[in-house]
Amino acid sequence: AGAGRGGRAAPPRASPSARTGGEAHVDMSAGGAACGLGPAEPEFHAEEWWAPGNKKGMAMRAAVRIAMPPEVEDEAGGARVGEQPGKVLCGDKDFKFDAVFGPRAFQEAVYATCARPLVDGVLRGFNACVMAFGHSHGAGKTHTMLNRQGDEGGEGVVPRALRELFELAERRGVHSDFGGSCTFLEVYKESVRDLIDPANAAEVKVQQKQDGEVVVSGLTRRSLASAEDALGVLREGGKHRTGAPRPRSHCILTVYVEKSALVQAQKNSRAKLYLVDLAGADSETGGDPSEAIAIHRSLLVLGKCINVLGNPKRGGHVPARDCILTRLLIDSLGGNSRTLMIACVSPDASANEDSLMTLRYASQSRGIVCKPKVNRTD
């Protein structure tokens, strides 16, 4: 595991163990436990979030990570960890979430809570989606999701998930064969670009099957034999993003896993893991005005979908077809998927307008009921 921010040595691999009713309060305030948990809070089973739900389905989960301020320890009135488990305060507003990570949270604690149970589930045939949402500057979204090995603070959620996916598959190879492949795309100004092969001129089509599954055709699909193959796709594809190294686009890495059983007790299955880095939702954006308009429009449509799906008693039309981003993600929002949103916010009070929008979207997403199931292929 990598080091925590500020040069701290990383803790041993987190292993949540005690129940707290599915809620988590994760902070590395002064005196916090080595695994990233607050001193007054018990450890918890993140896996219990994804235990079989009731007949209606399973709620989408939402976690919040508060970035480390660049110079000062705290900014009065900015986003901050509340005193009660799962609470976040911002200005005079408060919100409830499934997990809250304070400014000193280690990368491993974030990964272990938000993604490790989902990676394990993918190998058992459950679709999963982890998406990061927040404004561009100072919220820590790139640090949380895409930090590479050797970067300050250690690897983010995406490279950790790719490594562990192949580690677990190798351990379970005695009973099953696992095959992996991936696609990598960006959404920029309502256009889809192939990040594996930027020269790919094929028309990309996004279609939704009768069972709700979203199928994307026209993208290059790369076979994966190892974690290094997957990390290579992530690294090279990131260079092709529009505006890199400070991209202003949404990107989605989709990993496809197929399991072929070698013993009768096992079943053949397939699953998809979506790893999503959404473009920043900033109230003020420099540069190309049309770029900013496209980003804001897509995030507004996503917010409308979350609002309708997260408040089913109100009813209303889900505008999923109003932009390409929501067409790509709709089967993860209330469909056949275990889905978690990581909302990244700044502790700086000057960013409260952006932070409040992020927190509202993430809070509403907890009302979305998904219907995950094992995807059998026999």
mmCIF file of C-alpha atoms in Angstrom:
data_model
loop_
_atom_site.group_PDB
_atom_site.id
_atom_site.type_symbol
_atom_site.label_atom_id
_atom_site.label_comp_id
_atom_site.label_asym_id
_atom_site.label_seq_id
_atom_site.Cartn_x
_atom_site.Cartn_y
_atom_site.Cartn_z
ATOM 1 C CA ALA A 1 0.000 0.000 0.000
ATOM 2 C CA GLY A 2 1.120 3.536 -0.683
ATOM 3 C CA ALA A 3 1.869 6.235 1.853
ATOM 4 C CA GLY A 4 -0.798 8.538 3.183
ATOM 5 C CA ARG A 5 -0.782 12.211 2.307
ATOM 6 C CA GLY A 6 1.954 14.255 3.880
ATOM 7 C CA GLY A 7 4.471 11.394 3.737
ATOM 8 C CA ARG A 8 2.837 9.181 6.362
ATOM 9 C CA ALA A 9 3.604 5.508 6.170
ATOM 10 C CA ALA A 10 0.610 3.564 4.921
ATOM 11 C CA PRO A 11 -1.139 1.244 7.352
ATOM 12 C CA PRO A 12 -1.445 -2.505 6.867
ATOM 13 C CA ARG A 13 -4.234 -3.692 4.599
ATOM 14 C CA ALA A 14 -7.519 -2.634 6.188
ATOM 15 C CA SER A 15 -9.735 -5.473 7.378
ATOM 16 C CA PRO A 16 -13.070 -4.118 8.668
ATOM 17 C CA SER A 17 -14.508 -6.451 11.248
ATOM 18 C CA ALA A 18 -17.206 -5.140 13.580
ATOM 19 C CA ARG A 19 -20.776 -4.214 12.743
ATOM 20 C CA THR A 20 -22.223 -0.714 12.858
ATOM 21 C CA GLY A 21 -25.481 -1.255 10.992
ATOM 22 C CA GLY A 22 -24.011 -0.518 7.569
ATOM 23 C CA GLU A 23 -22.901 3.045 8.383
ATOM 24 C CA ALA A 24 -19.262 4.102 8.431
ATOM 25 C CA HIS A 25 -17.484 7.120 9.845
ATOM 26 C CA VAL A 26 -13.923 7.124 8.548
ATOM 27 C CA ASP A 27 -11.506 9.876 9.542
ATOM 28 C CA MET A 28 -7.820 10.316 10.161
ATOM 29 C CA SER A 29 -8.072 13.174 12.643
ATOM 30 C CA ALA A 30 -5.358 13.509 15.258
ATOM 31 C CA GLY A 31 -5.232 10.324 17.279
ATOM 32 C CA GLY A 32 -7.148 8.306 14.680
ATOM 33 C CA ALA A 33 -6.614 4.589 14.350
ATOM 34 C CA ALA A 34 -3.884 3.384 11.986
ATOM 35 C CA CYS A 35 -6.358 1.925 9.493
ATOM 36 C CA GLY A 36 -7.960 5.336 8.926
ATOM 37 C CA LEU A 37 -10.894 5.003 11.325
ATOM 38 C CA GLY A 38 -11.803 7.701 13.843
ATOM 39 C CA PRO A 39 -10.774 6.977 17.444
ATOM 40 C CA ALA A 40 -14.335 6.823 18.771
ATOM 41 C CA GLU A 41 -15.757 4.722 15.963
ATOM 42 C CA PRO A 42 -15.799 0.913 15.735
ATOM 43 C CA GLU A 43 -14.669 -0.822 12.582
ATOM 44 C CA PHE A 44 -17.395 -2.093 10.279
ATOM 45 C CA HIS A 45 -18.242 -4.595 7.577
ATOM 46 C CA ALA A 46 -18.345 -2.730 4.263
ATOM 47 C CA GLU A 47 -19.242 -6.100 2.736
ATOM 48 C CA GLU A 48 -22.588 -5.924 4.534
ATOM 49 C CA TRP A 49 -23.584 -3.042 2.265
ATOM 50 C CA TRP A 50 -23.731 -5.556 -0.567
ATOM 51 C CA ALA A 51 -25.400 -8.440 1.252
ATOM 52 C CA PRO A 52 -28.536 -9.730 -0.533
ATOM 53 C CA GLY A 53 -31.177 -7.022 -0.265
ATOM 54 C CA ASN A 54 -34.926 -7.320 -0.052
ATOM 55 C CA LYS A 55 -37.187 -8.154 -2.999
ATOM 56 C CA LYS A 56 -37.222 -4.508 -4.077
ATOM 57 C CA GLY A 57 -33.452 -4.476 -4.574
ATOM 58 C CA MET A 58 -30.384 -2.888 -3.028
ATOM 59 C CA ALA A 59 -29.752 0.800 -2.357
ATOM 60 C CA MET A 60 -26.980 2.594 -4.185
ATOM 61 C CA ARG A 61 -24.229 3.633 -1.773
ATOM 62 C CA ALA A 62 -22.504 6.998 -1.421
ATOM 63 C CA ALA A 63 -19.272 7.933 0.336
ATOM 64 C CA VAL A 64 -17.674 11.339 0.830
ATOM 65 C CA ARG A 65 -13.987 12.170 0.862
ATOM 66 C CA ILE A 66 -12.863 15.572 2.105
ATOM 67 C CA ALA A 67 -9.574 16.727 0.603
ATOM 68 C CA MET A 68 -6.568 17.848 2.579
ATOM 69 C CA PRO A 69 -6.370 21.659 2.544
ATOM 70 C CA PRO A 70 -3.173 22.836 0.823
ATOM 71 C CA GLU A 71 -1.955 25.226 3.526
ATOM 72 C CA VAL A 72 -4.316 25.465 6.475
ATOM 73 C CA GLU A 73 -5.639 22.654 8.647
ATOM 74 C CA ASP A 74 -9.256 23.752 8.561
ATOM 75 C CA GLU A 75 -11.440 26.387 6.947
ATOM 76 C CA ALA A 76 -14.391 27.511 9.046
ATOM 77 C CA GLY A 77 -17.654 26.748 7.297
ATOM 78 C CA GLY A 78 -16.165 24.522 4.593
ATOM 79 C CA ALA A 79 -16.943 20.827 4.116
ATOM 80 C CA ARG A 80 -16.003 18.891 7.253
ATOM 81 C CA VAL A 81 -16.656 15.648 9.103
ATOM 82 C CA GLY A 82 -19.650 15.821 11.416
ATOM 83 C CA GLU A 83 -19.705 14.588 14.997
ATOM 84 C CA GLN A 84 -22.261 11.858 14.263
ATOM 85 C CA PRO A 85 -21.328 8.775 12.197
ATOM 86 C CA GLY A 86 -21.813 9.272 8.468
ATOM 87 C CA LYS A 87 -22.450 13.027 8.762
ATOM 88 C CA VAL A 88 -20.858 15.753 6.633
ATOM 89 C CA LEU A 89 -21.288 19.465 7.355
ATOM 90 C CA CYS A 90 -20.933 22.214 4.751
ATOM 91 C CA GLY A 91 -21.810 25.781 5.632
ATOM 92 C CA ASP A 92 -25.022 25.499 7.642
ATOM 93 C CA LYS A 93 -26.134 22.288 5.882
ATOM 94 C CA ASP A 94 -25.611 18.688 6.946
ATOM 95 C CA PHE A 95 -25.840 15.444 4.972
ATOM 96 C CA LYS A 96 -25.886 11.729 5.802
ATOM 97 C CA PHE A 97 -23.760 9.176 3.914
ATOM 98 C CA ASP A 98 -22.701 5.548 4.111
ATOM 99 C CA ALA A 99 -19.054 6.456 4.724
ATOM 100 C CA VAL A 100 -17.133 9.667 5.372
ATOM 101 C CA PHE A 101 -13.371 10.023 4.890
ATOM 102 C CA GLY A 102 -11.666 12.975 6.533
ATOM 103 C CA PRO A 103 -8.653 14.861 5.146
ATOM 104 C CA ARG A 104 -6.166 12.406 6.675
ATOM 105 C CA ALA A 105 -7.786 9.214 5.382
ATOM 106 C CA PHE A 106 -5.372 6.784 3.775
ATOM 107 C CA GLN A 107 -5.863 5.624 0.185
ATOM 108 C CA GLU A 108 -6.102 2.022 1.391
ATOM 109 C CA ALA A 109 -8.982 2.868 3.757
ATOM 110 C CA VAL A 110 -10.910 4.494 0.905
ATOM 111 C CA TYR A 111 -10.293 1.549 -1.425
ATOM 112 C CA ALA A 112 -11.045 -1.120 1.178
ATOM 113 C CA THR A 113 -14.406 0.460 1.969
ATOM 114 C CA CYS A 114 -15.569 1.644 -1.422
ATOM 115 C CA ALA A 115 -14.243 -0.843 -3.938
ATOM 116 C CA ARG A 116 -12.781 -4.039 -2.480
ATOM 117 C CA PRO A 117 -16.162 -5.769 -1.864
ATOM 118 C CA LEU A 118 -17.279 -4.776 -5.377
ATOM 119 C CA VAL A 119 -14.151 -6.215 -6.999
ATOM 120 C CA ASP A 120 -14.724 -9.463 -5.142
ATOM 121 C CA GLY A 121 -18.335 -9.499 -6.338
ATOM 122 C CA VAL A 122 -17.362 -9.026 -9.993
ATOM 123 C CA LEU A 123 -15.502 -12.336 -9.873
ATOM 124 C CA ARG A 124 -18.705 -13.933 -8.600
ATOM 125 C CA GLY A 125 -20.787 -12.518 -11.471
ATOM 126 C CA PHE A 126 -22.131 -9.213 -10.090
ATOM 127 C CA ASN A 127 -21.862 -6.052 -12.185
ATOM 128 C CA ALA A 128 -20.395 -3.112 -10.282
ATOM 129 C CA CYS A 129 -19.784 0.593 -10.737
ATOM 130 C CA VAL A 130 -17.604 3.031 -8.789
ATOM 131 C CA MET A 131 -17.902 6.640 -9.882
ATOM 132 C CA ALA A 132 -16.125 9.719 -8.538
ATOM 133 C CA PHE A 133 -17.933 13.038 -8.593
ATOM 134 C CA GLY A 134 -16.782 16.502 -7.537
ATOM 135 C CA HIS A 135 -15.433 19.824 -8.751
ATOM 136 C CA SER A 136 -12.132 19.980 -10.589
ATOM 137 C CA HIS A 137 -9.710 21.894 -8.426
ATOM 138 C CA GLY A 138 -8.899 21.043 -4.823
ATOM 139 C CA ALA A 139 -11.516 18.318 -4.284
ATOM 140 C CA GLY A 140 -9.086 15.399 -4.588
ATOM 141 C CA LYS A 141 -11.021 13.479 -7.236
ATOM 142 C CA THR A 142 -7.983 12.549 -9.353
ATOM 143 C CA HIS A 143 -5.987 11.714 -6.215
ATOM 144 C CA THR A 144 -8.762 9.422 -4.990
ATOM 145 C CA MET A 145 -9.395 7.593 -8.255
ATOM 146 C CA LEU A 146 -6.361 7.708 -10.530
ATOM 147 C CA ASN A 147 -3.220 8.295 -8.453
ATOM 148 C CA ARG A 148 -0.499 6.032 -9.795
ATOM 149 C CA GLN A 149 2.094 3.959 -7.967
ATOM 150 C CA GLY A 150 4.792 6.300 -6.704
ATOM 151 C CA ASP A 151 2.541 9.375 -6.697
ATOM 152 C CA GLU A 152 2.191 11.295 -3.435
ATOM 153 C CA GLY A 153 -0.307 9.518 -1.202
ATOM 154 C CA GLY A 154 -0.152 6.190 -3.034
ATOM 155 C CA GLU A 155 -2.323 4.530 -5.647
ATOM 156 C CA GLY A 156 -5.973 5.485 -6.074
ATOM 157 C CA VAL A 157 -9.073 3.326 -6.308
ATOM 158 C CA VAL A 158 -8.756 2.409 -9.994
ATOM 159 C CA PRO A 159 -5.208 0.943 -10.063
ATOM 160 C CA ARG A 160 -5.837 -0.815 -6.731
ATOM 161 C CA ALA A 161 -9.027 -2.367 -8.112
ATOM 162 C CA LEU A 162 -7.238 -3.566 -11.255
ATOM 163 C CA ARG A 163 -4.421 -5.133 -9.249
ATOM 164 C CA GLU A 164 -6.731 -6.888 -6.810
ATOM 165 C CA LEU A 165 -9.034 -8.153 -9.548
ATOM 166 C CA PHE A 166 -6.188 -10.175 -11.044
ATOM 167 C CA GLU A 167 -4.793 -11.205 -7.649
ATOM 168 C CA LEU A 168 -8.149 -12.664 -6.609
ATOM 169 C CA ALA A 169 -8.660 -14.336 -10.000
ATOM 170 C CA GLU A 170 -5.271 -16.036 -9.690
ATOM 171 C CA ARG A 171 -6.110 -17.312 -6.203
ATOM 172 C CA ARG A 172 -9.410 -18.747 -7.415
ATOM 173 C CA GLY A 173 -7.965 -20.237 -10.583
ATOM 174 C CA VAL A 174 -7.980 -23.716 -9.053
ATOM 175 C CA HIS A 175 -11.748 -23.897 -9.503
ATOM 176 C CA SER A 176 -12.368 -21.512 -12.406
ATOM 177 C CA ASP A 177 -10.745 -19.931 -15.445
ATOM 178 C CA PHE A 178 -11.080 -16.170 -15.648
ATOM 179 C CA GLY A 179 -10.871 -14.181 -18.867
ATOM 180 C CA GLY A 180 -10.563 -10.395 -18.872
ATOM 181 C CA SER A 181 -10.884 -7.587 -21.400
ATOM 182 C CA CYS A 182 -11.632 -3.882 -21.295
ATOM 183 C CA THR A 183 -12.719 -0.788 -23.167
ATOM 184 C CA PHE A 184 -11.697 2.752 -22.275
ATOM 185 C CA LEU A 185 -13.580 5.811 -23.473
ATOM 186 C CA GLU A 186 -14.031 9.492 -22.820
ATOM 187 C CA VAL A 187 -17.104 11.648 -23.283
ATOM 188 C CA TYR A 188 -16.186 15.123 -24.506
ATOM 189 C CA LYS A 189 -18.787 17.592 -25.786
ATOM 190 C CA GLU A 190 -21.329 14.787 -26.331
ATOM 191 C CA SER A 191 -18.865 12.762 -28.408
ATOM 192 C CA VAL A 192 -17.401 9.396 -27.443
ATOM 193 C CA ARG A 193 -13.679 8.883 -28.084
ATOM 194 C CA ASP A 194 -11.838 5.574 -27.950
ATOM 195 C CA LEU A 195 -8.919 6.040 -25.533
ATOM 196 C CA ILE A 196 -7.307 2.691 -26.370
ATOM 197 C CA ASP A 197 -7.132 3.551 -30.087
ATOM 198 C CA PRO A 198 -7.681 7.301 -30.635
ATOM 199 C CA ALA A 199 -7.400 6.721 -34.405
ATOM 200 C CA ASN A 200 -10.438 4.439 -34.323
ATOM 201 C CA ALA A 201 -12.896 5.986 -36.796
ATOM 202 C CA ALA A 202 -15.706 3.499 -36.194
ATOM 203 C CA GLU A 203 -19.065 4.918 -35.179
ATOM 204 C CA VAL A 204 -19.677 4.320 -31.498
ATOM 205 C CA LYS A 205 -23.227 3.206 -30.778
ATOM 206 C CA VAL A 206 -24.835 3.058 -27.333
ATOM 207 C CA GLN A 207 -27.843 0.740 -27.115
ATOM 208 C CA GLN A 208 -29.920 -0.528 -24.223
ATOM 209 C CA LYS A 209 -31.243 -4.087 -24.437
ATOM 210 C CA GLN A 210 -34.698 -5.120 -23.241
ATOM 211 C CA ASP A 211 -33.277 -6.369 -19.961
ATOM 212 C CA GLY A 212 -31.742 -2.921 -19.348
ATOM 213 C CA GLU A 213 -28.120 -3.804 -20.134
ATOM 214 C CA VAL A 214 -26.210 -1.068 -21.962
ATOM 215 C CA VAL A 215 -24.135 -2.287 -24.905
ATOM 216 C CA VAL A 216 -21.505 -0.043 -26.525
ATOM 217 C CA SER A 217 -20.246 -1.041 -29.970
ATOM 218 C CA GLY A 218 -17.470 0.437 -32.091
ATOM 219 C CA LEU A 219 -14.845 0.667 -29.329
ATOM 220 C CA THR A 220 -11.530 -1.185 -29.272
ATOM 221 C CA ARG A 221 -11.727 -4.037 -26.780
ATOM 222 C CA ARG A 222 -8.358 -5.057 -25.372
ATOM 223 C CA SER A 223 -7.717 -8.510 -23.914
ATOM 224 C CA LEU A 224 -6.131 -8.492 -20.475
ATOM 225 C CA ALA A 225 -3.804 -11.241 -19.294
ATOM 226 C CA SER A 226 -2.482 -9.472 -16.206
ATOM 227 C CA ALA A 227 -2.849 -6.451 -13.961
ATOM 228 C CA GLU A 228 0.067 -4.850 -15.809
ATOM 229 C CA ASP A 229 -1.909 -5.099 -19.067
ATOM 230 C CA ALA A 230 -4.819 -3.290 -17.432
ATOM 231 C CA LEU A 231 -2.591 -0.657 -15.824
ATOM 232 C CA GLY A 232 -0.938 -0.109 -19.204
ATOM 233 C CA VAL A 233 -4.331 0.619 -20.778
ATOM 234 C CA LEU A 234 -5.114 3.055 -17.951
ATOM 235 C CA ARG A 235 -1.760 4.805 -18.271
ATOM 236 C CA GLU A 236 -1.668 5.097 -22.058
ATOM 237 C CA GLY A 237 -5.357 5.910 -22.390
ATOM 238 C CA GLY A 238 -4.999 8.699 -19.852
ATOM 239 C CA LYS A 239 -2.464 10.390 -22.124
ATOM 240 C CA HIS A 240 -5.066 10.511 -24.910
ATOM 241 C CA ARG A 241 -7.778 12.265 -22.880
ATOM 242 C CA THR A 242 -8.725 15.687 -24.205
ATOM 243 C CA GLY A 243 -6.753 18.353 -22.376
ATOM 244 C CA ALA A 244 -4.427 15.870 -20.618
ATOM 245 C CA PRO A 245 -2.687 16.112 -18.193
ATOM 246 C CA ARG A 246 -5.602 18.224 -16.864
ATOM 247 C CA PRO A 247 -8.459 16.609 -18.802
ATOM 248 C CA ARG A 248 -11.909 18.163 -19.003
ATOM 249 C CA SER A 249 -13.874 15.093 -19.990
ATOM 250 C CA HIS A 250 -15.702 12.180 -18.410
ATOM 251 C CA CYS A 251 -13.898 8.851 -18.723
ATOM 252 C CA ILE A 252 -15.140 5.289 -18.222
ATOM 253 C CA LEU A 253 -12.914 2.225 -17.983
ATOM 254 C CA THR A 254 -15.054 -0.906 -18.349
ATOM 255 C CA VAL A 255 -13.507 -4.235 -17.357
ATOM 256 C CA TYR A 256 -15.280 -7.383 -18.559
ATOM 257 C CA VAL A 257 -14.752 -10.605 -16.599
ATOM 258 C CA GLU A 258 -15.856 -14.049 -17.775
ATOM 259 C CA LYS A 259 -15.639 -17.037 -15.448
ATOM 260 C CA SER A 260 -15.561 -20.595 -16.798
ATOM 261 C CA ALA A 261 -16.085 -23.179 -14.070
ATOM 262 C CA LEU A 262 -13.640 -26.088 -13.821
ATOM 263 C CA VAL A 263 -15.579 -27.973 -11.143
ATOM 264 C CA GLN A 264 -19.252 -28.908 -11.030
ATOM 265 C CA ALA A 265 -19.916 -26.882 -7.885
ATOM 266 C CA GLN A 266 -19.057 -23.660 -9.720
ATOM 267 C CA LYS A 267 -21.140 -21.857 -12.350
ATOM 268 C CA ASN A 268 -20.117 -19.962 -15.462
ATOM 269 C CA SER A 269 -20.697 -16.221 -15.171
ATOM 270 C CA ARG A 270 -19.810 -12.855 -16.632
ATOM 271 C CA ALA A 271 -19.722 -9.366 -15.137
ATOM 272 C CA LYS A 272 -18.708 -5.776 -15.838
ATOM 273 C CA LEU A 273 -16.814 -3.370 -13.606
ATOM 274 C CA TYR A 274 -17.314 0.308 -14.471
ATOM 275 C CA LEU A 275 -14.657 2.684 -13.102
ATOM 276 C CA VAL A 276 -15.871 6.206 -13.781
ATOM 277 C CA ASP A 277 -14.098 9.551 -13.402
ATOM 278 C CA LEU A 278 -16.612 12.332 -13.994
ATOM 279 C CA ALA A 279 -15.443 15.748 -15.175
ATOM 280 C CA GLY A 280 -15.403 18.509 -12.596
ATOM 281 C CA ALA A 281 -18.659 20.243 -11.683
ATOM 282 C CA ASP A 282 -17.336 23.772 -11.229
ATOM 283 C CA SER A 283 -19.400 26.929 -10.839
ATOM 284 C CA GLU A 284 -16.659 28.881 -12.623
ATOM 285 C CA THR A 285 -14.717 27.292 -15.467
ATOM 286 C CA GLY A 286 -12.022 28.942 -17.545
ATOM 287 C CA GLY A 287 -11.011 28.004 -21.062
ATOM 288 C CA ASP A 288 -13.377 26.976 -23.832
ATOM 289 C CA PRO A 289 -16.939 28.126 -22.961
ATOM 290 C CA SER A 290 -18.513 25.379 -25.093
ATOM 291 C CA GLU A 291 -16.498 22.804 -23.122
ATOM 292 C CA ALA A 292 -17.830 24.131 -19.834
ATOM 293 C CA ILE A 293 -21.396 24.213 -21.179
ATOM 294 C CA ALA A 294 -21.167 20.581 -22.324
ATOM 295 C CA ILE A 295 -19.822 19.432 -18.943
ATOM 296 C CA HIS A 296 -22.465 21.321 -16.996
ATOM 297 C CA ARG A 297 -25.253 20.066 -19.242
ATOM 298 C CA SER A 298 -24.221 16.420 -18.890
ATOM 299 C CA LEU A 299 -23.893 16.715 -15.105
ATOM 300 C CA LEU A 300 -27.251 18.501 -14.922
ATOM 301 C CA VAL A 301 -28.908 15.615 -16.788
ATOM 302 C CA LEU A 302 -27.136 13.131 -14.509
ATOM 303 C CA GLY A 303 -28.409 15.083 -11.517
ATOM 304 C CA LYS A 304 -31.973 15.006 -12.869
ATOM 305 C CA CYS A 305 -31.751 11.230 -13.351
ATOM 306 C CA ILE A 306 -30.458 10.811 -9.801
ATOM 307 C CA ASN A 307 -33.205 13.077 -8.453
ATOM 308 C CA VAL A 308 -36.003 11.124 -10.162
ATOM 309 C CA LEU A 309 -34.561 7.671 -9.450
ATOM 310 C CA GLY A 310 -33.662 8.610 -5.880
ATOM 311 C CA ASN A 311 -37.209 9.787 -5.122
ATOM 312 C CA PRO A 312 -39.384 7.033 -6.623
ATOM 313 C CA LYS A 313 -42.505 8.086 -4.713
ATOM 314 C CA ARG A 314 -42.535 11.408 -6.570
ATOM 315 C CA GLY A 315 -42.471 9.669 -9.943
ATOM 316 C CA GLY A 316 -41.454 11.521 -13.064
ATOM 317 C CA HIS A 317 -39.618 10.922 -16.321
ATOM 318 C CA VAL A 318 -35.995 9.732 -16.127
ATOM 319 C CA PRO A 319 -34.186 11.794 -18.806
ATOM 320 C CA ALA A 320 -31.481 9.179 -19.404
ATOM 321 C CA ARG A 321 -31.518 9.650 -23.171
ATOM 322 C CA ASP A 322 -30.932 13.412 -22.945
ATOM 323 C CA CYS A 323 -27.127 13.073 -23.014
ATOM 324 C CA ILE A 324 -24.529 10.457 -23.872
ATOM 325 C CA LEU A 325 -23.141 10.227 -20.310
ATOM 326 C CA THR A 326 -26.430 9.101 -18.772
ATOM 327 C CA ARG A 327 -27.083 6.706 -21.650
ATOM 328 C CA LEU A 328 -23.766 5.031 -20.834
ATOM 329 C CA LEU A 329 -24.410 4.897 -17.080
ATOM 330 C CA ILE A 330 -28.136 4.228 -16.838
ATOM 331 C CA ASP A 331 -27.825 0.479 -16.192
ATOM 332 C CA SER A 332 -25.675 1.352 -13.145
ATOM 333 C CA LEU A 333 -28.324 3.755 -11.822
ATOM 334 C CA GLY A 334 -31.129 1.513 -10.639
ATOM 335 C CA GLY A 335 -30.274 -1.388 -12.937
ATOM 336 C CA ASN A 336 -28.381 -4.658 -12.627
ATOM 337 C CA SER A 337 -25.402 -3.328 -10.688
ATOM 338 C CA ARG A 338 -23.897 -2.717 -7.285
ATOM 339 C CA THR A 339 -23.116 0.990 -7.528
ATOM 340 C CA LEU A 340 -21.231 3.421 -5.312
ATOM 341 C CA MET A 341 -20.566 7.129 -5.736
ATOM 342 C CA ILE A 342 -17.517 8.748 -4.122
ATOM 343 C CA ALA A 343 -18.235 12.453 -3.673
ATOM 344 C CA CYS A 344 -15.005 14.447 -3.423
ATOM 345 C CA VAL A 345 -15.208 17.896 -1.816
ATOM 346 C CA SER A 346 -12.865 20.621 -0.604
ATOM 347 C CA PRO A 347 -12.684 21.847 2.997
ATOM 348 C CA ASP A 348 -12.243 25.392 1.692
ATOM 349 C CA ALA A 349 -15.325 27.536 2.435
ATOM 350 C CA SER A 350 -14.802 29.417 -0.843
ATOM 351 C CA ALA A 351 -15.711 26.169 -2.657
ATOM 352 C CA ASN A 352 -18.990 25.674 -0.776
ATOM 353 C CA GLU A 353 -21.225 26.331 -3.784
ATOM 354 C CA ASP A 354 -19.577 23.490 -5.692
ATOM 355 C CA SER A 355 -19.303 21.279 -2.601
ATOM 356 C CA LEU A 356 -23.009 21.656 -1.779
ATOM 357 C CA MET A 357 -24.019 20.646 -5.299
ATOM 358 C CA THR A 358 -21.773 17.581 -5.102
ATOM 359 C CA LEU A 359 -23.118 16.612 -1.670
ATOM 360 C CA ARG A 360 -26.753 17.011 -2.763
ATOM 361 C CA TYR A 361 -26.289 14.768 -5.811
ATOM 362 C CA ALA A 362 -24.466 12.139 -3.758
ATOM 363 C CA SER A 363 -27.040 12.271 -0.970
ATOM 364 C CA GLN A 364 -29.926 11.827 -3.424
ATOM 365 C CA SER A 365 -28.157 8.861 -5.048
ATOM 366 C CA ARG A 366 -28.626 6.867 -1.814
ATOM 367 C CA GLY A 367 -32.344 6.678 -2.614
ATOM 368 C CA ILE A 368 -31.733 4.820 -5.884
ATOM 369 C CA VAL A 369 -32.614 1.135 -5.659
ATOM 370 C CA CYS A 370 -30.532 -1.154 -7.880
ATOM 371 C CA LYS A 371 -31.361 -4.744 -8.771
ATOM 372 C CA PRO A 372 -28.056 -6.636 -8.898
ATOM 373 C CA LYS A 373 -28.022 -10.308 -9.796
ATOM 374 C CA VAL A 374 -25.429 -12.920 -10.697
ATOM 375 C CA ASN A 375 -25.053 -12.969 -14.492
ATOM 376 C CA ARG A 376 -25.043 -16.663 -15.384
ATOM 377 C CA THR A 377 -23.904 -17.732 -18.839
ATOM 378 C CA ASP A 378 -25.188 -21.311 -18.784
#
